[in-house]
PDB file of C-alpha atoms in Angstrom:
ATOM      1  CA  MET A 731     199.253 104.617 138.962  1.00  0.00           C
ATOM      2  CA  SER A 732     195.934 105.842 137.599  1.00  0.00           C
ATOM      3  CA  GLU A 733     192.899 103.629 137.959  1.00  0.00           C
ATOM      4  CA  LYS A 734     191.795 101.822 134.848  1.00  0.00           C
ATOM      5  CA  PRO A 735     188.243 102.549 133.688  1.00  0.00           C
ATOM      6  CA  ALA A 736     185.599  99.901 134.267  1.00  0.00           C
ATOM      7  CA  ASP A 737     184.968  97.866 131.135  1.00  0.00           C
ATOM      8  CA  GLY A 738     181.535  99.418 130.770  1.00  0.00           C
ATOM      9  CA  ASN A 739     183.120 102.856 130.473  1.00  0.00           C
ATOM     10  CA  LEU A 740     185.743 101.985 127.862  1.00  0.00           C
ATOM     11  CA  ASP A 741     183.834 103.456 124.938  1.00  0.00           C
ATOM     12  CA  ALA A 742     182.935 106.590 126.896  1.00  0.00           C
ATOM     13  CA  ALA A 743     186.557 107.082 127.942  1.00  0.00           C
ATOM     14  CA  ALA A 744     187.642 107.053 124.291  1.00  0.00           C
ATOM     15  CA  ASP A 745     185.182 109.594 122.873  1.00  0.00           C
ATOM     16  CA  GLY A 746     187.809 112.360 122.765  1.00  0.00           C
ATOM     17  CA  GLU A 747     185.642 114.953 124.504  1.00  0.00           C
ATOM     18  CA  GLY A 748     187.719 117.984 125.427  1.00  0.00           C
ATOM     19  CA  ASN A 749     190.822 116.778 123.565  1.00  0.00           C
ATOM     20  CA  ASP A 750     191.302 117.998 119.995  1.00  0.00           C
ATOM     21  CA  THR A 751     193.690 115.210 119.029  1.00  0.00           C
ATOM     22  CA  LEU A 752     191.467 112.427 120.358  1.00  0.00           C
ATOM     23  CA  SER A 753     188.419 114.050 118.806  1.00  0.00           C
ATOM     24  CA  LEU A 754     190.126 114.123 115.402  1.00  0.00           C
ATOM     25  CA  LEU A 755     191.161 110.477 115.677  1.00  0.00           C
ATOM     26  CA  MET A 756     187.680 109.357 116.730  1.00  0.00           C
ATOM     27  CA  LYS A 757     186.088 111.082 113.717  1.00  0.00           C
ATOM     28  CA  HIS A 758     188.124 109.236 111.067  1.00  0.00           C
ATOM     29  CA  VAL A 759     186.289 107.998 107.978  1.00  0.00           C
ATOM     30  CA  SER A 760     187.654 106.779 104.650  1.00  0.00           C
ATOM     31  CA  ILE A 761     187.024 109.308 101.866  1.00  0.00           C
ATOM     32  CA  ARG A 762     186.403 108.042  98.344  1.00  0.00           C
ATOM     33  CA  GLN A 763     185.121 111.201  96.652  1.00  0.00           C
ATOM     34  CA  PHE A 764     187.344 114.252  96.292  1.00  0.00           C
ATOM     35  CA  GLN A 765     186.999 117.831  95.150  1.00  0.00           C
ATOM     36  CA  LYS A 766     189.148 119.032  92.252  1.00  0.00           C
ATOM     37  CA  LYS A 767     190.909 121.491  94.561  1.00  0.00           C
ATOM     38  CA  PRO A 768     194.671 120.801  94.562  1.00  0.00           C
ATOM     39  CA  LEU A 769     196.967 120.457  97.558  1.00  0.00           C
ATOM     40  CA  SER A 770     199.713 123.004  98.006  1.00  0.00           C
ATOM     41  CA  GLU A 771     203.363 122.018  98.211  1.00  0.00           C
ATOM     42  CA  GLU A 772     203.336 123.343 101.782  1.00  0.00           C
ATOM     43  CA  GLN A 773     200.492 121.004 102.713  1.00  0.00           C
ATOM     44  CA  LEU A 774     202.239 118.010 101.166  1.00  0.00           C
ATOM     45  CA  ALA A 775     205.492 118.883 102.931  1.00  0.00           C
ATOM     46  CA  ALA A 776     203.683 119.187 106.271  1.00  0.00           C
ATOM     47  CA  ILE A 777     201.961 115.820 105.775  1.00  0.00           C
ATOM     48  CA  ILE A 778     205.154 113.976 104.827  1.00  0.00           C
ATOM     49  CA  GLY A 779     207.081 115.778 107.559  1.00  0.00           C
ATOM     50  CA  ALA A 780     204.565 114.550 110.119  1.00  0.00           C
ATOM     51  CA  GLY A 781     204.974 111.052 108.701  1.00  0.00           C
ATOM     52  CA  GLN A 782     208.719 111.263 109.154  1.00  0.00           C
ATOM     53  CA  MET A 783     208.286 111.993 112.850  1.00  0.00           C
ATOM     54  CA  ALA A 784     206.580 108.635 113.441  1.00  0.00           C
ATOM     55  CA  SER A 785     208.362 106.029 115.529  1.00  0.00           C
ATOM     56  CA  THR A 786     210.876 103.933 113.582  1.00  0.00           C
ATOM     57  CA  SER A 787     212.725 100.814 114.663  1.00  0.00           C
ATOM     58  CA  SER A 788     216.327 101.676 115.642  1.00  0.00           C
ATOM     59  CA  ASN A 789     215.989 104.864 113.555  1.00  0.00           C
ATOM     60  CA  VAL A 790     216.371 102.862 110.332  1.00  0.00           C
ATOM     61  CA  GLN A 791     213.543 104.850 108.650  1.00  0.00           C
ATOM     62  CA  ALA A 792     213.112 102.008 106.187  1.00  0.00           C
ATOM     63  CA  TYR A 793     210.417 103.496 103.960  1.00  0.00           C
ATOM     64  CA  SER A 794     209.961 105.849 101.029  1.00  0.00           C
ATOM     65  CA  VAL A 795     206.928 107.684  99.653  1.00  0.00           C
ATOM     66  CA  ILE A 796     206.130 108.378  96.013  1.00  0.00           C
ATOM     67  CA  ALA A 797     203.745 111.305  95.434  1.00  0.00           C
ATOM     68  CA  VAL A 798     201.871 110.833  92.161  1.00  0.00           C
ATOM     69  CA  THR A 799     200.046 113.812  90.654  1.00  0.00           C
ATOM     70  CA  GLU A 800     200.331 113.173  86.886  1.00  0.00           C
ATOM     71  CA  PRO A 801     196.818 112.318  85.627  1.00  0.00           C
ATOM     72  CA  ALA A 802     198.037 109.633  83.210  1.00  0.00           C
ATOM     73  CA  LEU A 803     200.125 107.894  85.857  1.00  0.00           C
ATOM     74  CA  LYS A 804     197.282 108.021  88.366  1.00  0.00           C
ATOM     75  CA  ALA A 805     194.988 106.502  85.733  1.00  0.00           C
ATOM     76  CA  ASP A 806     197.460 103.665  85.130  1.00  0.00           C
ATOM     77  CA  LEU A 807     197.753 103.002  88.861  1.00  0.00           C
ATOM     78  CA  ALA A 808     193.975 103.108  89.260  1.00  0.00           C
ATOM     79  CA  GLY A 809     193.640 100.415  86.594  1.00  0.00           C
ATOM     80  CA  LEU A 810     196.281  98.226  88.217  1.00  0.00           C
ATOM     81  CA  ALA A 811     194.598  98.646  91.615  1.00  0.00           C
ATOM     82  CA  GLY A 812     191.248  97.302  90.482  1.00  0.00           C
ATOM     83  CA  ASN A 813     189.851 100.343  88.632  1.00  0.00           C
ATOM     84  CA  GLN A 814     189.416 102.395  91.792  1.00  0.00           C
ATOM     85  CA  VAL A 815     188.437 105.729  90.266  1.00  0.00           C
ATOM     86  CA  TYR A 816     189.171 107.791  93.371  1.00  0.00           C
ATOM     87  CA  ILE A 817     192.878 107.269  92.668  1.00  0.00           C
ATOM     88  CA  GLU A 818     192.313 109.348  89.548  1.00  0.00           C
ATOM     89  CA  GLN A 819     190.071 111.869  91.310  1.00  0.00           C
ATOM     90  CA  CYS A 820     192.304 112.689  94.268  1.00  0.00           C
ATOM     91  CA  PRO A 821     194.855 115.480  93.715  1.00  0.00           C
ATOM     92  CA  VAL A 822     197.720 113.489  95.266  1.00  0.00           C
ATOM     93  CA  PHE A 823     198.150 109.733  95.395  1.00  0.00           C
ATOM     94  CA  LEU A 824     200.866 108.574  97.782  1.00  0.00           C
ATOM     95  CA  VAL A 825     202.490 105.169  97.382  1.00  0.00           C
ATOM     96  CA  TRP A 826     204.052 104.083 100.673  1.00  0.00           C
ATOM     97  CA  CYS A 827     206.967 101.720 100.178  1.00  0.00           C
ATOM     98  CA  ALA A 828     208.997  99.551 102.514  1.00  0.00           C
ATOM     99  CA  ASP A 829     212.546 100.455 101.533  1.00  0.00           C
ATOM    100  CA  LEU A 830     215.677  98.504 102.466  1.00  0.00           C
ATOM    101  CA  TYR A 831     217.503  99.471  99.257  1.00  0.00           C
ATOM    102  CA  ARG A 832     218.658 102.793 100.675  1.00  0.00           C
ATOM    103  CA  LEU A 833     219.886 101.120 103.856  1.00  0.00           C
ATOM    104  CA  ARG A 834     221.866  98.509 101.930  1.00  0.00           C
ATOM    105  CA  GLN A 835     223.494 101.064  99.645  1.00  0.00           C
ATOM    106  CA  VAL A 836     224.631 103.490 102.348  1.00  0.00           C
ATOM    107  CA  THR A 837     225.819 100.845 104.807  1.00  0.00           C
ATOM    108  CA  ASN A 838     227.749  98.731 102.336  1.00  0.00           C
ATOM    109  CA  PRO A 839     230.906 100.926 102.383  1.00  0.00           C
ATOM    110  CA  HIS A 840     231.068 100.577 106.170  1.00  0.00           C
ATOM    111  CA  LEU A 841     230.693  96.786 106.244  1.00  0.00           C
ATOM    112  CA  LYS A 842     234.031  96.078 104.523  1.00  0.00           C
ATOM    113  CA  GLY A 843     232.926  92.657 103.333  1.00  0.00           C
ATOM    114  CA  ALA A 844     231.160  91.593 106.549  1.00  0.00           C
ATOM    115  CA  ASP A 845     227.886  89.680 106.294  1.00  0.00           C
ATOM    116  CA  SER A 846     224.785  91.845 106.041  1.00  0.00           C
ATOM    117  CA  TYR A 847     221.205  90.904 106.855  1.00  0.00           C
ATOM    118  CA  GLU A 848     219.108  93.561 105.169  1.00  0.00           C
ATOM    119  CA  ASP A 849     217.294  90.728 103.371  1.00  0.00           C
ATOM    120  CA  SER A 850     216.174  88.956 106.567  1.00  0.00           C
ATOM    121  CA  MET A 851     212.568  88.291 107.525  1.00  0.00           C
ATOM    122  CA  GLU A 852     212.995  90.535 110.577  1.00  0.00           C
ATOM    123  CA  ASN A 853     214.132  93.493 108.496  1.00  0.00           C
ATOM    124  CA  PHE A 854     211.236  92.927 106.096  1.00  0.00           C
ATOM    125  CA  ILE A 855     208.879  93.275 109.072  1.00  0.00           C
ATOM    126  CA  VAL A 856     210.753  96.350 110.314  1.00  0.00           C
ATOM    127  CA  ALA A 857     210.464  98.085 106.935  1.00  0.00           C
ATOM    128  CA  THR A 858     206.777  97.226 106.539  1.00  0.00           C
ATOM    129  CA  VAL A 859     205.935  98.446 110.039  1.00  0.00           C
ATOM    130  CA  ASP A 860     207.986 101.619 109.544  1.00  0.00           C
ATOM    131  CA  ALA A 861     206.020 102.425 106.382  1.00  0.00           C
ATOM    132  CA  ALA A 862     202.694 101.823 108.129  1.00  0.00           C
ATOM    133  CA  LEU A 863     203.596 103.964 111.149  1.00  0.00           C
ATOM    134  CA  ALA A 864     204.746 106.862 108.960  1.00  0.00           C
ATOM    135  CA  ALA A 865     201.643 106.606 106.781  1.00  0.00           C
ATOM    136  CA  GLN A 866     199.274 106.741 109.740  1.00  0.00           C
ATOM    137  CA  ASN A 867     201.047 109.824 111.096  1.00  0.00           C
ATOM    138  CA  ALA A 868     200.617 111.389 107.658  1.00  0.00           C
ATOM    139  CA  ALA A 869     196.941 110.415 107.546  1.00  0.00           C
ATOM    140  CA  VAL A 870     196.249 112.136 110.862  1.00  0.00           C
ATOM    141  CA  ALA A 871     198.207 115.193 109.733  1.00  0.00           C
ATOM    142  CA  ALA A 872     196.154 115.361 106.523  1.00  0.00           C
ATOM    143  CA  GLU A 873     192.881 115.133 108.437  1.00  0.00           C
ATOM    144  CA  SER A 874     194.032 117.884 110.802  1.00  0.00           C
ATOM    145  CA  LEU A 875     194.362 120.132 107.718  1.00  0.00           C
ATOM    146  CA  GLY A 876     190.764 119.443 106.675  1.00  0.00           C
ATOM    147  CA  LEU A 877     191.719 116.834 104.090  1.00  0.00           C
ATOM    148  CA  GLY A 878     190.480 113.269 103.726  1.00  0.00           C
ATOM    149  CA  ILE A 879     192.298 110.024 102.978  1.00  0.00           C
ATOM    150  CA  VAL A 880     191.665 106.434 102.026  1.00  0.00           C
ATOM    151  CA  TYR A 881     194.216 103.619 102.058  1.00  0.00           C
ATOM    152  CA  ILE A 882     194.501 101.548  98.875  1.00  0.00           C
ATOM    153  CA  GLY A 883     195.569  97.947  99.423  1.00  0.00           C
ATOM    154  CA  GLY A 884     194.646  97.234  95.800  1.00  0.00           C
ATOM    155  CA  ILE A 885     198.051  98.600  94.840  1.00  0.00           C
ATOM    156  CA  ARG A 886     199.246  95.058  95.558  1.00  0.00           C
ATOM    157  CA  ASN A 887     196.807  93.445  93.090  1.00  0.00           C
ATOM    158  CA  GLN A 888     199.356  93.665  90.279  1.00  0.00           C
ATOM    159  CA  ILE A 889     202.330  94.571  92.387  1.00  0.00           C
ATOM    160  CA  ALA A 890     205.005  93.659  89.834  1.00  0.00           C
ATOM    161  CA  ALA A 891     203.453  95.992  87.250  1.00  0.00           C
ATOM    162  CA  VAL A 892     203.087  98.777  89.830  1.00  0.00           C
ATOM    163  CA  SER A 893     206.711  98.356  90.880  1.00  0.00           C
ATOM    164  CA  GLU A 894     207.916  98.529  87.285  1.00  0.00           C
ATOM    165  CA  LEU A 895     205.739 101.555  86.571  1.00  0.00           C
ATOM    166  CA  LEU A 896     207.200 103.402  89.573  1.00  0.00           C
ATOM    167  CA  GLY A 897     210.774 102.263  88.959  1.00  0.00           C
ATOM    168  CA  LEU A 898     211.168 100.521  92.309  1.00  0.00           C
ATOM    169  CA  PRO A 899     214.594  98.886  92.751  1.00  0.00           C
ATOM    170  CA  GLU A 900     215.435  95.681  94.595  1.00  0.00           C
ATOM    171  CA  LEU A 901     214.478  95.670  98.285  1.00  0.00           C
ATOM    172  CA  VAL A 902     211.661  98.189  97.780  1.00  0.00           C
ATOM    173  CA  TYR A 903     208.000  97.205  97.557  1.00  0.00           C
ATOM    174  CA  PRO A 904     204.734  99.188  97.619  1.00  0.00           C
ATOM    175  CA  VAL A 905     202.914  98.382 100.869  1.00  0.00           C
ATOM    176  CA  PHE A 906     199.786 100.399 100.050  1.00  0.00           C
ATOM    177  CA  GLY A 907     198.602 103.576  98.407  1.00  0.00           C
ATOM    178  CA  MET A 908     196.844 106.556  99.964  1.00  0.00           C
ATOM    179  CA  CYS A 909     194.486 108.994  98.263  1.00  0.00           C
ATOM    180  CA  ILE A 910     194.602 112.500  99.753  1.00  0.00           C
ATOM    181  CA  GLY A 911     192.396 115.472  98.947  1.00  0.00           C
ATOM    182  CA  TYR A 912     189.536 117.675 100.002  1.00  0.00           C
ATOM    183  CA  PRO A 913     186.481 115.507 100.741  1.00  0.00           C
ATOM    184  CA  GLU A 914     183.411 115.717  98.550  1.00  0.00           C
ATOM    185  CA  GLY A 915     180.836 114.941 101.234  1.00  0.00           C
ATOM    186  CA  SER A 916     181.376 112.550 104.116  1.00  0.00           C
ATOM    187  CA  PRO A 917     180.237 108.930 104.438  1.00  0.00           C
ATOM    188  CA  GLY A 918     178.868 107.554 107.674  1.00  0.00           C
ATOM    189  CA  GLN A 919     181.320 106.199 110.191  1.00  0.00           C
ATOM    190  CA  ARG A 920     181.564 102.410 110.230  1.00  0.00           C
ATOM    191  CA  PRO A 921     181.306 100.748 113.658  1.00  0.00           C
ATOM    192  CA  ARG A 922     184.397  99.068 115.087  1.00  0.00           C
ATOM    193  CA  LEU A 923     184.701  96.003 117.261  1.00  0.00           C
ATOM    194  CA  PRO A 924     183.883  96.592 120.936  1.00  0.00           C
ATOM    195  CA  MET A 925     186.983  97.671 122.819  1.00  0.00           C
ATOM    196  CA  GLN A 926     186.561  94.640 125.084  1.00  0.00           C
ATOM    197  CA  ALA A 927     187.238  92.454 122.020  1.00  0.00           C
ATOM    198  CA  VAL A 928     190.665  93.965 121.376  1.00  0.00           C
ATOM    199  CA  LEU A 929     191.815  95.172 124.817  1.00  0.00           C
ATOM    200  CA  HIS A 930     193.071  92.327 127.006  1.00  0.00           C
ATOM    201  CA  ARG A 931     194.158  92.637 130.636  1.00  0.00           C
ATOM    202  CA  GLU A 932     197.487  91.066 131.613  1.00  0.00           C
ATOM    203  CA  ARG A 933     196.847  87.921 129.501  1.00  0.00           C
ATOM    204  CA  TYR A 934     195.113  87.181 126.211  1.00  0.00           C
ATOM    205  CA  ASP A 935     191.468  86.308 126.855  1.00  0.00           C
ATOM    206  CA  ALA A 936     190.609  83.870 124.065  1.00  0.00           C
ATOM    207  CA  LYS A 937     187.021  83.360 125.201  1.00  0.00           C
ATOM    208  CA  ALA A 938     186.112  87.019 125.636  1.00  0.00           C
ATOM    209  CA  THR A 939     187.562  88.166 122.317  1.00  0.00           C
ATOM    210  CA  VAL A 940     185.329  85.684 120.461  1.00  0.00           C
ATOM    211  CA  GLU A 941     182.218  86.327 122.553  1.00  0.00           C
ATOM    212  CA  GLN A 942     182.388  90.069 121.875  1.00  0.00           C
ATOM    213  CA  VAL A 943     181.890  89.453 118.163  1.00  0.00           C
ATOM    214  CA  LYS A 944     178.275  88.372 118.783  1.00  0.00           C
ATOM    215  CA  ALA A 945     177.266  91.898 119.767  1.00  0.00           C
ATOM    216  CA  TYR A 946     179.353  93.375 116.970  1.00  0.00           C
ATOM    217  CA  ASP A 947     177.667  91.127 114.397  1.00  0.00           C
ATOM    218  CA  GLU A 948     174.308  92.559 115.454  1.00  0.00           C
ATOM    219  CA  GLU A 949     175.624  96.133 115.324  1.00  0.00           C
ATOM    220  CA  MET A 950     177.058  95.625 111.846  1.00  0.00           C
ATOM    221  CA  GLN A 951     173.834  94.041 110.620  1.00  0.00           C
ATOM    222  CA  ALA A 952     171.915  97.115 111.764  1.00  0.00           C
ATOM    223  CA  TYR A 953     174.488  99.458 110.230  1.00  0.00           C
ATOM    224  CA  LEU A 954     174.512  97.707 106.850  1.00  0.00           C
ATOM    225  CA  SER A 955     170.732  97.419 106.769  1.00  0.00           C
ATOM    226  CA  ALA A 956     170.350 101.164 107.388  1.00  0.00           C
ATOM    227  CA  ARG A 957     173.041 102.033 104.842  1.00  0.00           C
ATOM    228  CA  THR A 958     171.605  99.811 102.081  1.00  0.00           C
ATOM    229  CA  GLY A 959     167.916 100.282 102.753  1.00  0.00           C
ATOM    230  CA  GLY A 960     167.546  96.732 104.016  1.00  0.00           C
ATOM    231  CA  VAL A 961     169.275  95.111 101.037  1.00  0.00           C
ATOM    232  CA  ASN A 962     172.266  93.911 103.057  1.00  0.00           C
ATOM    233  CA  ASN A 963     172.361  92.864 106.703  1.00  0.00           C
ATOM    234  CA  THR A 964     175.230  90.387 106.628  1.00  0.00           C
ATOM    235  CA  PRO A 965     176.977  89.909 110.003  1.00  0.00           C
ATOM    236  CA  TRP A 966     180.634  90.900 110.204  1.00  0.00           C
ATOM    237  CA  SER A 967     181.784  87.343 110.923  1.00  0.00           C
ATOM    238  CA  ALA A 968     180.129  86.124 107.706  1.00  0.00           C
ATOM    239  CA  ILE A 969     181.765  88.930 105.718  1.00  0.00           C
ATOM    240  CA  MET A 970     185.137  87.948 107.148  1.00  0.00           C
ATOM    241  CA  ALA A 971     184.494  84.271 106.386  1.00  0.00           C
ATOM    242  CA  LYS A 972     183.864  85.155 102.746  1.00  0.00           C
ATOM    243  CA  ARG A 973     187.070  87.189 102.670  1.00  0.00           C
ATOM    244  CA  LEU A 974     189.191  84.412 104.164  1.00  0.00           C
ATOM    245  CA  ALA A 975     187.741  81.940 101.663  1.00  0.00           C
ATOM    246  CA  GLU A 976     189.083  84.006  98.759  1.00  0.00           C
ATOM    247  CA  PRO A 977     192.656  83.369  97.537  1.00  0.00           C
ATOM    248  CA  ILE A 978     193.661  87.038  97.650  1.00  0.00           C
ATOM    249  CA  ARG A 979     197.090  88.097  96.315  1.00  0.00           C
ATOM    250  CA  LEU A 980     198.789  84.738  96.685  1.00  0.00           C
ATOM    251  CA  HIS A 981     201.508  86.085  94.402  1.00  0.00           C
ATOM    252  CA  MET A 982     202.917  88.260  97.211  1.00  0.00           C
ATOM    253  CA  LYS A 983     205.379  85.755  98.683  1.00  0.00           C
ATOM    254  CA  ASP A 984     207.050  84.947  95.370  1.00  0.00           C
ATOM    255  CA  PHE A 985     207.127  88.615  94.381  1.00  0.00           C
ATOM    256  CA  LEU A 986     208.713  89.747  97.654  1.00  0.00           C
ATOM    257  CA  GLN A 987     211.365  87.063  97.473  1.00  0.00           C
ATOM    258  CA  SER A 988     212.074  88.025  93.857  1.00  0.00           C
ATOM    259  CA  LYS A 989     212.718  91.585  95.082  1.00  0.00           C
ATOM    260  CA  GLY A 990     215.299  90.356  97.587  1.00  0.00           C
ATOM    261  CA  PHE A 991     213.158  90.253 100.735  1.00  0.00           C
ATOM    262  CA  MET A 992     212.857  87.370 103.215  1.00  0.00           C
ATOM    263  CA  GLN A 993     216.014  85.561 102.094  1.00  0.00           C
ATOM    264  CA  LYS A 994     217.160  84.764 105.647  1.00  0.00           C
TER     265      LYS A 994
END
């Protein structure tokens, strides 16, 4: 068994030096400005193909992807997602969907009237996780081709309208969107929590994970102050408090149940 690095060396051990894959992962930034240069069909196929090779629970592959390139449709989706203009600017907008419809349809002939649980809470989780795993594989593949991406959770702001616009059947819901294209410039990389806050040894360390946020608050204050010219230096914990105090997308439970999810 290899020796684990001392906690003080965790960040150094993860810098990706000498490893192209790690280096690519450690350089990730969200891109919100794109060149007008289009993606080729070969690039899109490579990106989706990489997504398909992600891990999937029991090989159910319970997700689908909708590639949107029509300007008018991208404009409609941008409006529904909170007027995020980069959805219109990017050459390809991918909508990643948890999809249990396909599974239900193709398994039904084999069940011969037996009970089926595609609408269970567990299978909802499986489909959502499958979509996320495939999307992250695709994101890394896109970045390896010199492209940039940004995830769009705002696709769930008016999720019923988005679903109708995209023709999503029962047991399919849009988990998030993803803009893909050639970056127009590159923003600075946002600091992450210290590794000691998220990496626990053998048991969950409730005290340590909270204590680590103190240093991160200071780091984020410095980052935001530098980025905004001193206008904003709000600590991360205060930003998160504001977020948790907002009733964001409380329609999701009713919508998902109306689409046939989480019935059992």
